[in-house]
Amino acid sequence: HFHLFKQHALVFHFHPISGVETSSPPAAMEGYLNLVAVVSSLACLITLLFIRKLSPARRTLNLPPSPTALPVIGHLHLLGPSPHRALHKVSTRLGSVIHLRLGAVPCVVASGAGAAKEFLRTHDLSFSDRVRSKVTDCLNYGAAGGFIFAPYGDHWRRMRKLCVSELLGGSTLEQLRSIRREEVGRLFQTLNDKAEKRQEVDVGAELVKLTSNVILRMVMGKGCFGTDGEALQVKKLMEDASELMGKFNLADFLGFCKNLDLQGFQKRAEDVQRRFDGMMEGIIEEREDLRRRKKETACDGDHALVRKDLLDMLLDISQVEEGADKKLTREDVKIFLRDIFAGGTDNAAVTMEWVLAELINHPAILEKARGEIDSVVGDARMVEESDIPSLPFLQAVVKETMRLHPAAPLLTRHSSGPCRVMGYDFPAKTMLLVNLWAIGRDPDQWEDPLEFRPERF
Ligand code: HEM
């Protein structure tokens, strides 16, 4: 899941401790004992079925080391609220490749740079699909649509090529640079105003606002500041979708829950999807109408002067006649816009928040970064994107931050068929988790891995 297992900077969650009942009426106690008996019998039965399932073929597989599993849930209980930290702990004990069973899903965790390279480079074709779930399928108009969750194949390759060469290519980014400059200016204005009034600033929230505005304006020409209610609604629906994609859904892991929506995620996903689709349909129709009117009134050459956002570019591409199977569909356009929002907002905001946190905690490094900016940019203007190549220390600060605080600490994939990697056997549909967080802290790769030391880059 793209957003699954995301770590947030400076955010702490407090869980209220639920009250414990100290006395129960006798009838309720009898009911409770009956329930325990039924549940225990069921657990025994399911355990027996599992033991049978683990027979001959499975036992001959050469699997990597694995911690002790519980019946039915396997190793699900090990994950806890920060799976990347929990898995790091297990891997320091058992090695850089471990095998888990998450409910009914076989899983391999790679926690070292060498192991990650084996899975993602040497055996990239076996592990090239992202992990889909019931919720991602629902949010992506069935199984095969979209970009981030599209299975590896022609459609995914085409979307990626479009992304690299056109939609997020150098000339598009250059064309949309003024949007980013304006939004950064707006952030500084807010910080200045609040500082003058000696008001508190929620820096994390301001950074999310910055990245959301940048992406929404680059994608569909609408920012969610001020009074643009429609853009705010789009942002909310995209955030709801991202949140749902990151939920741990029992239906994906426990076979007997497959068709039970016990946590209500499926119902919520269907609702979000219905509202998202309606809203995007409205936005696209409005844009098509505008494009038609512009075309009717435009003089020759006018269109070359108009700044196009990604929606315009996608509509241009989807109008190009190609074989019916190759044509970019309406759904492709909608999901692509959401994928860019999902990929481009939280990751960037969380990374910037960690950069600030590390700089505040390391005043000498902050001074050095400030000195570099003063000498390259001076104090008469703001830093521009074009200054970045001349700011190697600032770049090192960002790299060092990403090493210690990767915004997506666990990459997920699953195997398309049975495969053999590093001498181990993996059945088809094995989930792969690459623990970027553990790789960034591996003492075999990094000297004093827990120290924030940008000079190492
Ligand atoms: C500091 C900022 C960012 C970080 C840390 C980050 C992190 C990542 C990571 C780790 C992946 C790989 C996930 C995987 O392999 O499963 C990824 C993929 C992706 N990111 Fe980012 N990202 C950032 C900014 C952005 C921005 C600004 C955009 C869009 C404007 C974006 C769009 C995407 C897309 C579309 C993918 C999927 C690519 C594919 O399937 O080939 N990201 N990002």
PDB file of C-alpha atoms in Angstrom, residues 272-394:
ATOM      1  CA  VAL A 272     -15.553   7.749  -1.031  1.00  0.00           C
ATOM      2  CA  GLN A 273     -15.232   6.338  -4.537  1.00  0.00           C
ATOM      3  CA  ARG A 274     -18.788   7.292  -5.497  1.00  0.00           C
ATOM      4  CA  ARG A 275     -18.325  10.870  -4.253  1.00  0.00           C
ATOM      5  CA  PHE A 276     -14.820  11.182  -5.779  1.00  0.00           C
ATOM      6  CA  ASP A 277     -16.069   9.952  -9.120  1.00  0.00           C
ATOM      7  CA  GLY A 278     -18.988  12.416  -9.130  1.00  0.00           C
ATOM      8  CA  MET A 279     -16.732  15.321  -8.211  1.00  0.00           C
ATOM      9  CA  MET A 280     -14.031  14.486 -10.778  1.00  0.00           C
ATOM     10  CA  GLU A 281     -16.657  13.969 -13.458  1.00  0.00           C
ATOM     11  CA  GLY A 282     -17.944  17.499 -12.751  1.00  0.00           C
ATOM     12  CA  ILE A 283     -14.417  18.978 -12.864  1.00  0.00           C
ATOM     13  CA  ILE A 284     -13.554  17.196 -16.121  1.00  0.00           C
ATOM     14  CA  GLU A 285     -16.833  18.196 -17.785  1.00  0.00           C
ATOM     15  CA  GLU A 286     -16.296  21.814 -16.765  1.00  0.00           C
ATOM     16  CA  ARG A 287     -12.764  21.689 -18.190  1.00  0.00           C
ATOM     17  CA  GLU A 288     -13.928  20.065 -21.443  1.00  0.00           C
ATOM     18  CA  ASP A 289     -16.512  22.770 -21.820  1.00  0.00           C
ATOM     19  CA  LEU A 290     -13.876  25.475 -21.249  1.00  0.00           C
ATOM     20  CA  ARG A 291     -11.519  23.849 -23.747  1.00  0.00           C
ATOM     21  CA  ARG A 292     -14.313  23.717 -26.352  1.00  0.00           C
ATOM     22  CA  ARG A 293     -15.124  27.385 -25.831  1.00  0.00           C
ATOM     23  CA  LYS A 294     -11.447  28.386 -25.950  1.00  0.00           C
ATOM     24  CA  LYS A 295     -10.978  26.423 -29.154  1.00  0.00           C
ATOM     25  CA  GLU A 296     -13.918  28.163 -30.773  1.00  0.00           C
ATOM     26  CA  THR A 297     -12.651  31.657 -29.893  1.00  0.00           C
ATOM     27  CA  ALA A 298      -8.866  31.108 -30.111  1.00  0.00           C
ATOM     28  CA  CYS A 299      -6.738  32.747 -32.814  1.00  0.00           C
ATOM     29  CA  ASP A 300      -4.032  30.650 -34.430  1.00  0.00           C
ATOM     30  CA  GLY A 301      -1.093  30.140 -32.094  1.00  0.00           C
ATOM     31  CA  ASP A 302      -3.001  31.293 -28.953  1.00  0.00           C
ATOM     32  CA  HIS A 303      -2.973  27.861 -27.384  1.00  0.00           C
ATOM     33  CA  ALA A 304       0.819  27.841 -27.327  1.00  0.00           C
ATOM     34  CA  LEU A 305       0.778  30.734 -24.847  1.00  0.00           C
ATOM     35  CA  VAL A 306      -1.645  29.136 -22.355  1.00  0.00           C
ATOM     36  CA  ARG A 307      -0.138  27.377 -19.327  1.00  0.00           C
ATOM     37  CA  LYS A 308      -1.445  23.821 -19.297  1.00  0.00           C
ATOM     38  CA  ASP A 309      -1.988  21.870 -16.109  1.00  0.00           C
ATOM     39  CA  LEU A 310      -1.809  18.068 -15.910  1.00  0.00           C
ATOM     40  CA  LEU A 311      -5.565  17.697 -16.464  1.00  0.00           C
ATOM     41  CA  ASP A 312      -5.248  19.588 -19.764  1.00  0.00           C
ATOM     42  CA  MET A 313      -2.318  17.433 -20.786  1.00  0.00           C
ATOM     43  CA  LEU A 314      -4.166  14.218 -19.893  1.00  0.00           C
ATOM     44  CA  LEU A 315      -7.239  15.329 -21.853  1.00  0.00           C
ATOM     45  CA  ASP A 316      -4.998  16.141 -24.840  1.00  0.00           C
ATOM     46  CA  ILE A 317      -3.458  12.678 -24.629  1.00  0.00           C
ATOM     47  CA  SER A 318      -6.803  10.909 -24.175  1.00  0.00           C
ATOM     48  CA  GLN A 319      -8.115  12.537 -27.355  1.00  0.00           C
ATOM     49  CA  VAL A 320      -5.318  11.087 -29.445  1.00  0.00           C
ATOM     50  CA  GLU A 321      -6.798   8.173 -31.356  1.00  0.00           C
ATOM     51  CA  GLU A 322      -4.951   4.975 -30.567  1.00  0.00           C
ATOM     52  CA  GLY A 323      -6.083   1.371 -30.589  1.00  0.00           C
ATOM     53  CA  ALA A 324      -9.140   1.044 -28.302  1.00  0.00           C
ATOM     54  CA  ASP A 325      -7.065  -0.994 -25.821  1.00  0.00           C
ATOM     55  CA  LYS A 326      -4.406   1.735 -25.622  1.00  0.00           C
ATOM     56  CA  LYS A 327      -6.638   4.796 -25.297  1.00  0.00           C
ATOM     57  CA  LEU A 328      -6.406   6.615 -21.975  1.00  0.00           C
ATOM     58  CA  THR A 329      -9.855   6.177 -20.453  1.00  0.00           C
ATOM     59  CA  ARG A 330     -11.801   8.620 -18.306  1.00  0.00           C
ATOM     60  CA  GLU A 331     -11.045   6.394 -15.294  1.00  0.00           C
ATOM     61  CA  ASP A 332      -7.313   6.425 -16.069  1.00  0.00           C
ATOM     62  CA  VAL A 333      -7.382  10.239 -16.017  1.00  0.00           C
ATOM     63  CA  LYS A 334      -9.252  10.408 -12.682  1.00  0.00           C
ATOM     64  CA  ILE A 335      -7.073   7.850 -10.921  1.00  0.00           C
ATOM     65  CA  PHE A 336      -3.875   9.341 -12.252  1.00  0.00           C
ATOM     66  CA  LEU A 337      -4.776  12.730 -10.772  1.00  0.00           C
ATOM     67  CA  ARG A 338      -5.473  11.084  -7.418  1.00  0.00           C
ATOM     68  CA  ASP A 339      -2.247   9.040  -7.583  1.00  0.00           C
ATOM     69  CA  ILE A 340      -0.204  12.196  -8.113  1.00  0.00           C
ATOM     70  CA  PHE A 341      -1.950  13.802  -5.156  1.00  0.00           C
ATOM     71  CA  ALA A 342      -1.384  10.686  -3.000  1.00  0.00           C
ATOM     72  CA  GLY A 343       2.293  10.489  -3.998  1.00  0.00           C
ATOM     73  CA  GLY A 344       3.116  14.177  -3.951  1.00  0.00           C
ATOM     74  CA  THR A 345       1.608  15.709  -0.819  1.00  0.00           C
ATOM     75  CA  ASP A 346       2.216  13.794   2.438  1.00  0.00           C
ATOM     76  CA  ASN A 347       5.625  12.373   1.482  1.00  0.00           C
ATOM     77  CA  ALA A 348       7.034  15.791   0.696  1.00  0.00           C
ATOM     78  CA  ALA A 349       5.416  17.514   3.704  1.00  0.00           C
ATOM     79  CA  VAL A 350       6.547  14.844   6.186  1.00  0.00           C
ATOM     80  CA  THR A 351      10.110  14.933   4.795  1.00  0.00           C
ATOM     81  CA  MET A 352      10.299  18.730   5.119  1.00  0.00           C
ATOM     82  CA  GLU A 353       8.975  18.506   8.669  1.00  0.00           C
ATOM     83  CA  TRP A 354      11.727  16.026   9.576  1.00  0.00           C
ATOM     84  CA  VAL A 355      14.363  18.264   7.930  1.00  0.00           C
ATOM     85  CA  LEU A 356      13.234  21.160  10.148  1.00  0.00           C
ATOM     86  CA  ALA A 357      13.140  18.937  13.251  1.00  0.00           C
ATOM     87  CA  GLU A 358      16.697  17.686  12.635  1.00  0.00           C
ATOM     88  CA  LEU A 359      18.012  21.222  11.947  1.00  0.00           C
ATOM     89  CA  ILE A 360      16.409  22.568  15.134  1.00  0.00           C
ATOM     90  CA  ASN A 361      18.021  19.746  17.091  1.00  0.00           C
ATOM     91  CA  HIS A 362      21.450  20.343  15.463  1.00  0.00           C
ATOM     92  CA  PRO A 363      22.180  24.094  15.670  1.00  0.00           C
ATOM     93  CA  ALA A 364      25.712  23.776  14.219  1.00  0.00           C
ATOM     94  CA  ILE A 365      24.360  22.025  11.110  1.00  0.00           C
ATOM     95  CA  LEU A 366      21.610  24.651  10.819  1.00  0.00           C
ATOM     96  CA  GLU A 367      24.286  27.394  10.915  1.00  0.00           C
ATOM     97  CA  LYS A 368      26.326  25.654   8.231  1.00  0.00           C
ATOM     98  CA  ALA A 369      23.267  25.294   5.940  1.00  0.00           C
ATOM     99  CA  ARG A 370      22.342  28.942   6.566  1.00  0.00           C
ATOM    100  CA  GLY A 371      25.934  30.023   5.773  1.00  0.00           C
ATOM    101  CA  GLU A 372      25.844  28.145   2.473  1.00  0.00           C
ATOM    102  CA  ILE A 373      22.561  29.805   1.467  1.00  0.00           C
ATOM    103  CA  ASP A 374      23.901  33.247   2.467  1.00  0.00           C
ATOM    104  CA  SER A 375      27.001  32.813   0.349  1.00  0.00           C
ATOM    105  CA  VAL A 376      25.174  31.436  -2.718  1.00  0.00           C
ATOM    106  CA  VAL A 377      21.891  33.376  -2.643  1.00  0.00           C
ATOM    107  CA  GLY A 378      22.700  36.433  -0.520  1.00  0.00           C
ATOM    108  CA  ASP A 379      20.006  38.166   1.500  1.00  0.00           C
ATOM    109  CA  ALA A 380      18.315  40.186  -1.216  1.00  0.00           C
ATOM    110  CA  ARG A 381      16.134  37.433  -2.642  1.00  0.00           C
ATOM    111  CA  MET A 382      14.510  34.103  -1.820  1.00  0.00           C
ATOM    112  CA  VAL A 383      16.099  30.739  -2.591  1.00  0.00           C
ATOM    113  CA  GLU A 384      14.937  29.482  -6.002  1.00  0.00           C
ATOM    114  CA  GLU A 385      14.740  25.925  -7.321  1.00  0.00           C
ATOM    115  CA  SER A 386      17.501  26.876  -9.774  1.00  0.00           C
ATOM    116  CA  ASP A 387      19.859  27.463  -6.783  1.00  0.00           C
ATOM    117  CA  ILE A 388      19.665  23.819  -5.648  1.00  0.00           C
ATOM    118  CA  PRO A 389      22.629  22.523  -7.732  1.00  0.00           C
ATOM    119  CA  SER A 390      24.803  25.193  -6.041  1.00  0.00           C
ATOM    120  CA  LEU A 391      23.711  24.123  -2.533  1.00  0.00           C
ATOM    121  CA  PRO A 392      25.393  20.717  -1.979  1.00  0.00           C
ATOM    122  CA  PHE A 393      25.270  20.928   1.819  1.00  0.00           C
ATOM    123  CA  LEU A 394      21.517  21.599   1.791  1.00  0.00           C
TER     124      LEU A 394
END
